[in-house]
CSV table of N, CA and C in Angstrom, one decimal:
chain,number,residue,atom,x,y,z
A,29,GLY,N,-86.7,8.4,-12.0
A,29,GLY,CA,-87.6,9.4,-11.9
A,29,GLY,C,-87.1,10.4,-12.3
A,30,PRO,N,-87.5,11.6,-12.8
A,30,PRO,CA,-87.9,12.8,-13.8
A,30,PRO,C,-86.5,12.7,-13.7
A,31,LYS,N,-85.4,13.0,-13.0
A,31,LYS,CA,-84.4,13.6,-12.7
A,31,LYS,C,-83.4,12.4,-13.3
A,32,PHE,N,-83.5,11.3,-13.2
A,32,PHE,CA,-82.8,10.4,-13.8
A,32,PHE,C,-83.4,10.5,-14.9
A,33,LEU,N,-83.9,10.4,-15.6
A,33,LEU,CA,-84.7,10.2,-17.1
A,33,LEU,C,-84.2,11.2,-18.1
A,34,HIS,N,-83.8,12.8,-17.3
A,34,HIS,CA,-83.3,14.0,-17.8
A,34,HIS,C,-81.6,13.5,-18.4
A,35,LEU,N,-81.2,12.7,-16.9
A,35,LEU,CA,-80.0,12.8,-17.1
A,35,LEU,C,-79.5,11.3,-18.3
A,36,MET,N,-80.5,10.8,-18.3
A,36,MET,CA,-80.2,9.7,-19.8
A,36,MET,C,-80.4,9.8,-21.0
A,37,TYR,N,-81.4,10.7,-20.8
A,37,TYR,CA,-81.3,11.9,-21.9
A,37,TYR,C,-80.5,12.5,-22.8
A,38,ARG,N,-79.7,13.6,-21.6
A,38,ARG,CA,-78.2,14.0,-21.7
A,38,ARG,C,-77.8,13.7,-22.5
A,39,PHE,N,-77.3,12.5,-21.5
A,39,PHE,CA,-76.2,11.0,-22.0
A,39,PHE,C,-76.3,10.5,-23.6
A,40,ALA,N,-77.6,9.9,-23.4
A,40,ALA,CA,-77.6,9.5,-25.5
A,40,ALA,C,-77.4,10.3,-26.3
A,41,ARG,N,-77.9,11.8,-25.9
A,41,ARG,CA,-77.5,12.4,-26.6
A,41,ARG,C,-76.1,13.1,-27.1
A,42,HIS,N,-75.6,13.1,-25.9
A,42,HIS,CA,-73.9,13.2,-26.0
A,42,HIS,C,-73.1,11.8,-26.6
A,43,VAL,N,-73.5,11.1,-26.4
A,43,VAL,CA,-73.2,9.9,-27.4
A,43,VAL,C,-73.2,9.9,-28.5
A,44,MET,N,-74.2,9.9,-28.8
A,44,MET,CA,-74.8,10.3,-30.4
A,44,MET,C,-74.1,11.3,-31.1
A,45,VAL,N,-73.8,12.7,-30.0
A,45,VAL,CA,-73.1,13.5,-31.4
A,45,VAL,C,-71.7,13.4,-30.9
A,46,GLN,N,-70.9,12.4,-30.2
A,46,GLN,CA,-70.1,12.6,-30.4
A,46,GLN,C,-69.4,11.1,-31.1
A,47,TYR,N,-70.6,10.0,-31.3
A,47,TYR,CA,-70.5,8.8,-32.5
A,47,TYR,C,-70.3,9.2,-34.2
A,48,VAL,N,-71.0,10.5,-34.6
A,48,VAL,CA,-71.1,11.2,-35.5
A,48,VAL,C,-70.0,11.7,-36.0
A,49,LYS,N,-69.7,12.9,-34.8
A,49,LYS,CA,-68.1,13.5,-34.5
A,49,LYS,C,-67.2,12.5,-35.8
A,50,ARG,N,-67.5,11.2,-34.5
A,50,ARG,CA,-66.4,10.3,-35.1
A,50,ARG,C,-66.7,9.4,-36.2
A,51,TYR,N,-67.3,8.9,-36.5
A,51,TYR,CA,-68.1,8.6,-37.9
A,51,TYR,C,-68.1,9.0,-39.2
A,52,SER,N,-68.0,10.6,-39.0
A,52,SER,CA,-68.4,11.5,-40.0
A,52,SER,C,-66.6,11.9,-40.7
A,53,THR,N,-66.4,12.2,-40.3
A,53,THR,CA,-64.9,12.8,-40.6
A,53,THR,C,-64.5,12.7,-41.6
A,54,GLY,N,-64.3,13.5,-42.6
A,54,GLY,CA,-64.0,13.8,-43.7
A,54,GLY,C,-65.2,13.3,-44.8
A,55,SER,N,-66.3,13.6,-43.8
A,55,SER,CA,-67.3,13.3,-45.5
A,55,SER,C,-68.5,14.5,-45.8
A,56,ASP,N,-68.4,15.6,-44.5
A,56,ASP,CA,-68.5,17.0,-45.2
A,56,ASP,C,-70.2,17.2,-44.5
A,57,ILE,N,-70.1,16.1,-43.0
A,57,ILE,CA,-71.5,16.1,-42.5
A,57,ILE,C,-71.9,17.5,-41.6
A,58,PRO,N,-72.2,18.4,-41.6
A,58,PRO,CA,-71.9,19.1,-40.4
A,58,PRO,C,-73.3,18.8,-39.7
A,59,PHE,N,-73.9,17.6,-39.2
A,59,PHE,CA,-74.6,17.1,-38.3
A,59,PHE,C,-74.2,17.4,-37.1
A,60,ALA,N,-73.0,17.4,-36.8
A,60,ALA,CA,-73.1,17.5,-35.0
A,60,ALA,C,-72.2,19.1,-34.7
A,61,GLU,N,-72.3,19.7,-35.6
A,61,GLU,CA,-72.1,20.5,-35.8
A,61,GLU,C,-73.7,21.4,-35.4
A,62,ALA,N,-74.4,21.2,-35.9
A,62,ALA,CA,-75.8,21.5,-36.4
A,62,ALA,C,-76.4,21.4,-34.5
A,63,VAL,N,-76.0,20.2,-34.3
A,63,VAL,CA,-76.7,19.8,-33.1
A,63,VAL,C,-76.1,20.6,-31.9
A,64,ASN,N,-75.2,20.9,-32.1
A,64,ASN,CA,-74.7,21.7,-31.0
A,64,ASN,C,-75.1,23.1,-30.9
A,65,LEU,N,-75.6,23.8,-32.2
A,65,LEU,CA,-76.1,24.8,-32.0
A,65,LEU,C,-77.5,24.8,-31.2
A,66,ALA,N,-77.3,26.7,-31.0
A,66,ALA,CA,-78.3,26.9,-30.0
A,66,ALA,C,-79.7,27.9,-31.3
A,67,PRO,N,-80.8,27.1,-31.2
A,67,PRO,CA,-81.7,27.9,-32.2
A,67,PRO,C,-82.4,29.3,-31.7
A,68,LYS,N,-82.8,30.5,-32.5
A,68,LYS,CA,-83.4,31.1,-32.4
A,68,LYS,C,-84.7,30.9,-32.1
A,69,ASP,N,-84.8,29.6,-32.3
A,69,ASP,CA,-87.2,29.8,-31.7
A,69,ASP,C,-86.5,29.0,-30.7
A,70,THR,N,-87.2,29.8,-29.6
A,70,THR,CA,-86.9,28.2,-28.4
A,70,THR,C,-88.4,27.7,-28.4
A,71,TYR,N,-89.1,28.4,-29.4
A,71,TYR,CA,-90.7,27.3,-29.1
A,71,TYR,C,-90.5,26.3,-29.3
A,72,VAL,N,-89.8,25.8,-31.2
A,72,VAL,CA,-89.3,24.4,-31.6
A,72,VAL,C,-88.6,24.1,-31.0
A,73,VAL,N,-87.5,24.2,-30.2
A,73,VAL,CA,-86.4,23.2,-29.8
A,73,VAL,C,-87.2,22.8,-27.9
A,74,ASN,N,-88.4,23.8,-27.5
A,74,ASN,CA,-88.6,22.7,-26.7
A,74,ASN,C,-90.0,21.3,-26.5
A,75,ALA,N,-90.6,22.0,-28.4
A,75,ALA,CA,-91.4,21.0,-28.7
A,75,ALA,C,-90.8,19.7,-29.5
A,76,ARG,N,-88.8,19.9,-29.6
A,76,ARG,CA,-88.5,19.0,-30.3
A,76,ARG,C,-88.1,18.0,-28.8
A,77,HIS,N,-87.8,19.0,-27.6
A,77,HIS,CA,-87.1,18.2,-27.0
A,77,HIS,C,-88.3,17.7,-25.9
A,78,ARG,N,-88.9,18.3,-26.2
A,78,ARG,CA,-90.5,17.4,-25.1
A,78,ARG,C,-90.8,16.1,-26.3
A,79,VAL,N,-90.8,15.6,-27.4
A,79,VAL,CA,-91.7,15.0,-28.5
A,79,VAL,C,-90.0,13.7,-28.1
A,80,ALA,N,-88.7,14.1,-27.7
A,80,ALA,CA,-87.2,13.0,-27.7
A,80,ALA,C,-87.5,12.4,-26.1
A,81,TYR,N,-87.9,13.2,-25.5
A,81,TYR,CA,-88.8,13.2,-24.0
A,81,TYR,C,-89.4,11.9,-24.2
A,82,ASN,N,-90.6,12.4,-24.2
A,82,ASN,CA,-91.3,11.9,-24.1
A,82,ASN,C,-91.1,10.1,-24.6
A,83,LYS,N,-90.6,10.3,-25.9
A,83,LYS,CA,-90.3,9.1,-26.7
A,83,LYS,C,-88.9,8.4,-26.2
A,84,LEU,N,-88.8,8.4,-25.3
A,84,LEU,CA,-86.9,7.6,-24.0
A,84,LEU,C,-87.9,7.8,-23.4
A,85,LEU,N,-88.9,8.5,-22.6
A,85,LEU,CA,-89.9,7.9,-21.8
A,85,LEU,C,-90.9,6.5,-21.9
A,86,GLN,N,-91.4,6.1,-22.8
A,86,GLN,CA,-91.9,5.1,-23.9
A,86,GLN,C,-90.7,3.9,-24.1
A,87,ILE,N,-89.5,3.6,-24.1
A,87,ILE,CA,-89.2,3.6,-24.4
A,87,ILE,C,-88.6,2.5,-23.2
A,88,PHE,N,-88.3,3.4,-21.8
A,88,PHE,CA,-87.9,2.9,-20.6
A,88,PHE,C,-89.3,1.8,-20.2
A,89,GLN,N,-90.9,2.9,-20.5
A,89,GLN,CA,-91.6,1.8,-19.9
A,89,GLN,C,-92.0,0.8,-20.6
A,90,ASN,N,-91.9,0.8,-21.4
A,90,ASN,CA,-92.5,-0.4,-22.5
A,90,ASN,C,-91.2,-1.6,-21.7
A,91,GLU,N,-90.2,-1.0,-22.2
A,91,GLU,CA,-89.0,-1.8,-21.5
A,91,GLU,C,-89.3,-2.6,-20.1
A,92,ASP,N,-89.1,-1.5,-19.3
A,92,ASP,CA,-89.7,-2.3,-18.0
A,92,ASP,C,-91.2,-3.2,-17.6
A,93,ARG,N,-92.0,-2.3,-18.6
A,93,ARG,CA,-92.9,-3.9,-18.8
A,93,ARG,C,-92.6,-5.5,-19.4
A,94,ILE,N,-91.9,-5.5,-20.7
A,94,ILE,CA,-91.7,-6.6,-20.8
A,94,ILE,C,-90.5,-7.3,-19.2
A,95,ILE,N,-89.8,-6.6,-18.9
A,95,ILE,CA,-88.8,-7.0,-17.8
A,95,ILE,C,-89.6,-7.8,-16.8
A,96,GLN,N,-91.2,-6.7,-16.5
A,96,GLN,CA,-92.3,-7.4,-15.9
A,96,GLN,C,-92.6,-8.7,-16.0
A,97,GLU,N,-93.0,-8.4,-17.1
A,97,GLU,CA,-93.7,-9.9,-17.6
A,97,GLU,C,-92.9,-11.3,-17.7
A,98,TYR,N,-91.0,-10.7,-17.8
A,98,TYR,CA,-90.4,-12.0,-18.0
A,98,TYR,C,-90.1,-12.2,-16.6
A,99,LYS,N,-90.3,-11.5,-15.7
A,99,LYS,CA,-90.0,-12.1,-14.7
A,99,LYS,C,-91.0,-13.0,-13.9
A,100,LYS,N,-92.4,-12.5,-14.2
A,100,LYS,CA,-93.3,-13.5,-14.0
A,100,LYS,C,-93.6,-14.5,-14.3
A,101,LYS,N,-92.9,-14.5,-15.8
A,101,LYS,CA,-92.7,-15.9,-16.1
A,101,LYS,C,-92.1,-16.8,-15.8
């Protein structure tokens, strides 16, 4: 359901931040710190969240459709 998808989105975001932190040490890439900052414009934040959430939902739906077709065959 929606709670599970939200949990998966948050987990994927956490994993991405940890990955960037681990593999960008010494390369002067402030990306990991920028991801954790809270922007002042909440409209932009909500819009980005909706886009990422919808994309993740589409990926899960497509994966489920492929699994269902595979099971039928």
